[in-house]
GROMACS .gro file of C-alpha atoms in nm:
model
  203
    1UNK     CA    1   0.683  -1.267   2.437
    2UNK     CA    2   0.616  -0.949   2.637
    3UNK     CA    3   0.276  -0.834   2.759
    4UNK     CA    4   0.228  -0.581   2.476
    5UNK     CA    5   0.300  -0.841   2.206
    6UNK     CA    6   0.067  -1.089   2.375
    7UNK     CA    7  -0.207  -0.826   2.395
    8UNK     CA    8  -0.168  -0.734   2.030
    9UNK     CA    9  -0.179  -1.100   1.924
   10UNK     CA   10  -0.499  -1.158   2.123
   11UNK     CA   11  -0.649  -0.843   1.974
   12UNK     CA   12  -0.562  -0.960   1.623
   13UNK     CA   13  -0.734  -1.295   1.677
   14UNK     CA   14  -1.040  -1.128   1.828
   15UNK     CA   15  -1.062  -0.874   1.547
   16UNK     CA   16  -1.029  -1.140   1.280
   17UNK     CA   17  -1.300  -1.358   1.433
   18UNK     CA   18  -1.535  -1.064   1.478
   19UNK     CA   19  -1.482  -0.926   1.130
   20UNK     CA   20  -1.518  -1.262   0.963
   21UNK     CA   21  -1.844  -1.322   1.147
   22UNK     CA   22  -2.003  -0.985   1.080
   23UNK     CA   23  -1.868  -0.755   0.806
   24UNK     CA   24  -1.974  -0.394   0.847
   25UNK     CA   25  -2.182  -0.194   0.604
   26UNK     CA   26  -1.877   0.021   0.530
   27UNK     CA   27  -1.677  -0.291   0.434
   28UNK     CA   28  -1.957  -0.416   0.210
   29UNK     CA   29  -1.978  -0.079   0.039
   30UNK     CA   30  -1.602  -0.067  -0.015
   31UNK     CA   31  -1.601  -0.419  -0.154
   32UNK     CA   32  -1.881  -0.352  -0.402
   33UNK     CA   33  -1.732  -0.022  -0.513
   34UNK     CA   34  -1.385  -0.156  -0.585
   35UNK     CA   35  -1.376  -0.242  -0.953
   36UNK     CA   36  -1.046  -0.432  -0.939
   37UNK     CA   37  -1.138  -0.646  -0.639
   38UNK     CA   38  -1.112  -1.020  -0.640
   39UNK     CA   39  -1.424  -1.237  -0.623
   40UNK     CA   40  -1.437  -1.221  -0.243
   41UNK     CA   41  -1.418  -0.841  -0.215
   42UNK     CA   42  -1.173  -0.614  -0.030
   43UNK     CA   43  -0.955  -0.647   0.281
   44UNK     CA   44  -1.151  -0.675   0.604
   45UNK     CA   45  -1.168  -0.436   0.895
   46UNK     CA   46  -1.168  -0.062   0.945
   47UNK     CA   47  -0.823  -0.033   0.790
   48UNK     CA   48  -0.934  -0.245   0.495
   49UNK     CA   49  -0.995   0.047   0.256
   50UNK     CA   50  -0.654   0.198   0.338
   51UNK     CA   51  -0.482  -0.138   0.290
   52UNK     CA   52  -0.673  -0.187  -0.033
   53UNK     CA   53  -0.530   0.138  -0.171
   54UNK     CA   54  -0.180   0.045  -0.053
   55UNK     CA   55  -0.202  -0.287  -0.237
   56UNK     CA   56  -0.328  -0.110  -0.548
   57UNK     CA   57  -0.028   0.123  -0.536
   58UNK     CA   58   0.206  -0.174  -0.497
   59UNK     CA   59   0.046  -0.330  -0.804
   60UNK     CA   60   0.110  -0.009  -0.997
   61UNK     CA   61   0.476  -0.072  -0.914
   62UNK     CA   62   0.451  -0.376  -1.142
   63UNK     CA   63   0.355  -0.144  -1.427
   64UNK     CA   64   0.643   0.090  -1.343
   65UNK     CA   65   0.880  -0.207  -1.358
   66UNK     CA   66   0.735  -0.316  -1.691
   67UNK     CA   67   0.779   0.037  -1.828
   68UNK     CA   68   1.145   0.052  -1.723
   69UNK     CA   69   1.265  -0.304  -1.777
   70UNK     CA   70   1.510  -0.338  -2.063
   71UNK     CA   71   1.531   0.037  -2.123
   72UNK     CA   72   1.825   0.114  -1.898
   73UNK     CA   73   1.605   0.347  -1.691
   74UNK     CA   74   1.709   0.330  -1.324
   75UNK     CA   75   1.473   0.213  -1.052
   76UNK     CA   76   1.589   0.500  -0.832
   77UNK     CA   77   1.438   0.833  -0.941
   78UNK     CA   78   1.527   1.091  -0.673
   79UNK     CA   79   1.380   1.383  -0.867
   80UNK     CA   80   1.041   1.217  -0.909
   81UNK     CA   81   1.046   1.093  -0.549
   82UNK     CA   82   1.118   1.444  -0.424
   83UNK     CA   83   0.829   1.582  -0.628
   84UNK     CA   84   0.591   1.322  -0.486
   85UNK     CA   85   0.696   1.390  -0.127
   86UNK     CA   86   0.673   1.767  -0.174
   87UNK     CA   87   0.323   1.720  -0.313
   88UNK     CA   88   0.230   1.499  -0.017
   89UNK     CA   89   0.365   1.751   0.234
   90UNK     CA   90   0.159   2.032   0.081
   91UNK     CA   91  -0.162   1.828   0.045
   92UNK     CA   92  -0.133   1.682   0.394
   93UNK     CA   93  -0.123   2.028   0.548
   94UNK     CA   94  -0.437   2.129   0.361
   95UNK     CA   95  -0.610   1.806   0.472
   96UNK     CA   96  -0.526   1.865   0.837
   97UNK     CA   97  -0.274   1.581   0.860
   98UNK     CA   98   0.070   1.598   1.014
   99UNK     CA   99   0.280   1.666   0.703
  100UNK     CA  100   0.588   1.482   0.831
  101UNK     CA  101   0.387   1.175   0.930
  102UNK     CA  102   0.227   1.173   0.585
  103UNK     CA  103   0.567   1.206   0.420
  104UNK     CA  104   0.699   0.914   0.627
  105UNK     CA  105   0.402   0.702   0.513
  106UNK     CA  106   0.456   0.789   0.147
  107UNK     CA  107   0.829   0.735   0.174
  108UNK     CA  108   0.735   0.379   0.272
  109UNK     CA  109   0.511   0.355  -0.035
  110UNK     CA  110   0.804   0.457  -0.256
  111UNK     CA  111   1.035   0.208  -0.085
  112UNK     CA  112   0.776  -0.068  -0.130
  113UNK     CA  113   0.748   0.013  -0.500
  114UNK     CA  114   1.125  -0.011  -0.539
  115UNK     CA  115   1.127  -0.346  -0.360
  116UNK     CA  116   0.873  -0.472  -0.614
  117UNK     CA  117   1.062  -0.327  -0.909
  118UNK     CA  118   1.394  -0.477  -0.802
  119UNK     CA  119   1.234  -0.814  -0.741
  120UNK     CA  120   1.063  -0.816  -1.079
  121UNK     CA  121   1.378  -0.702  -1.259
  122UNK     CA  122   1.565  -0.992  -1.102
  123UNK     CA  123   1.287  -1.239  -1.189
  124UNK     CA  124   1.257  -1.125  -1.550
  125UNK     CA  125   1.632  -1.124  -1.598
  126UNK     CA  126   1.657  -1.480  -1.470
  127UNK     CA  127   1.347  -1.594  -1.660
  128UNK     CA  128   1.313  -1.384  -1.978
  129UNK     CA  129   1.001  -1.573  -2.080
  130UNK     CA  130   0.819  -1.417  -1.784
  131UNK     CA  131   0.909  -1.061  -1.882
  132UNK     CA  132   0.619  -0.842  -2.000
  133UNK     CA  133   0.555  -0.850  -2.373
  134UNK     CA  134   0.447  -0.485  -2.385
  135UNK     CA  135   0.587  -0.170  -2.225
  136UNK     CA  136   0.330   0.068  -2.072
  137UNK     CA  137   0.381   0.443  -2.087
  138UNK     CA  138   0.503   0.607  -1.767
  139UNK     CA  139   0.282   0.916  -1.813
  140UNK     CA  140  -0.053   0.745  -1.747
  141UNK     CA  141   0.106   0.539  -1.469
  142UNK     CA  142   0.216   0.856  -1.292
  143UNK     CA  143  -0.132   1.006  -1.331
  144UNK     CA  144  -0.273   0.696  -1.164
  145UNK     CA  145  -0.018   0.728  -0.883
  146UNK     CA  146  -0.120   1.090  -0.834
  147UNK     CA  147  -0.484   0.983  -0.799
  148UNK     CA  148  -0.382   0.718  -0.548
  149UNK     CA  149  -0.188   0.977  -0.351
  150UNK     CA  150  -0.502   1.186  -0.307
  151UNK     CA  151  -0.710   0.879  -0.215
  152UNK     CA  152  -0.451   0.758   0.035
  153UNK     CA  153  -0.433   1.099   0.202
  154UNK     CA  154  -0.812   1.102   0.234
  155UNK     CA  155  -0.803   0.756   0.391
  156UNK     CA  156  -0.522   0.855   0.628
  157UNK     CA  157  -0.741   1.143   0.746
  158UNK     CA  158  -1.049   0.923   0.782
  159UNK     CA  159  -0.858   0.665   0.990
  160UNK     CA  160  -0.649   0.913   1.191
  161UNK     CA  161  -0.815   0.840   1.525
  162UNK     CA  162  -0.812   0.463   1.482
  163UNK     CA  163  -0.448   0.463   1.377
  164UNK     CA  164  -0.356   0.645   1.699
  165UNK     CA  165  -0.469   0.344   1.908
  166UNK     CA  166  -0.150   0.129   1.917
  167UNK     CA  167  -0.301  -0.209   2.008
  168UNK     CA  168  -0.627  -0.161   1.818
  169UNK     CA  169  -0.445  -0.030   1.513
  170UNK     CA  170  -0.203  -0.322   1.511
  171UNK     CA  171  -0.492  -0.568   1.523
  172UNK     CA  172  -0.687  -0.394   1.247
  173UNK     CA  173  -0.378  -0.363   1.029
  174UNK     CA  174  -0.290  -0.731   1.074
  175UNK     CA  175  -0.645  -0.829   0.978
  176UNK     CA  176  -0.653  -0.602   0.674
  177UNK     CA  177  -0.306  -0.706   0.560
  178UNK     CA  178  -0.370  -1.077   0.595
  179UNK     CA  179  -0.705  -1.073   0.416
  180UNK     CA  180  -0.586  -0.829   0.150
  181UNK     CA  181  -0.279  -1.039   0.070
  182UNK     CA  182  -0.493  -1.352   0.046
  183UNK     CA  183  -0.764  -1.193  -0.169
  184UNK     CA  184  -0.508  -1.045  -0.407
  185UNK     CA  185  -0.300  -1.365  -0.413
  186UNK     CA  186   0.014  -1.168  -0.331
  187UNK     CA  187   0.336  -1.364  -0.368
  188UNK     CA  188   0.630  -1.339  -0.128
  189UNK     CA  189   0.773  -1.036  -0.309
  190UNK     CA  190   0.450  -0.837  -0.295
  191UNK     CA  191   0.380  -0.942   0.066
  192UNK     CA  192   0.722  -0.806   0.160
  193UNK     CA  193   0.635  -0.482  -0.018
  194UNK     CA  194   0.303  -0.466   0.169
  195UNK     CA  195   0.476  -0.504   0.505
  196UNK     CA  196   0.710  -0.219   0.414
  197UNK     CA  197   0.428   0.001   0.285
  198UNK     CA  198   0.222  -0.034   0.604
  199UNK     CA  199   0.494  -0.005   0.869
  200UNK     CA  200   0.407   0.362   0.939
  201UNK     CA  201   0.029   0.319   0.947
  202UNK     CA  202  -0.002   0.289   1.326
  203UNK     CA  203   0.135   0.576   1.535
   0.00000   0.00000   0.00000
């Protein structure tokens, strides 16, 4: 283990102990405001709200999979993906974010969604009894994704300074990811998607 990895690991442990001992007012507010939160609230730490939104977007991927499964619709949708990334690039510039960094982050969100969709397709094909009984409409799902895009961009802007601190960001992200995955009871598939979706958070 090199010095940087050791430093990050120590920072993660310190951040987790501190956050578990004394949640901030901002965390408490985020937890109470989140209508879909589990009984224990939202992910901990200053990157908790961002991670919370990322997890919510991953969960929307479940609905996308349910809408497509059994219809022959492909998981890959280059046209839609291009539209999303073009929208992100334009909105990021208006928000004062680096457009290419924002696009890289959202490209990870899209990849994470496809990981979830492929995993669920495989699961439902192997175990038809677990497949969804109803098929949601893609229109409302895409409207929800558009709302999440705006919220994620806002959160990227709010956390811009903290995400630029390599060691501190890694510690905060590890804390938020670990607590978020536990609170949401994410399985191995969704945890893998979360790791993919957050790999561009720190810069």
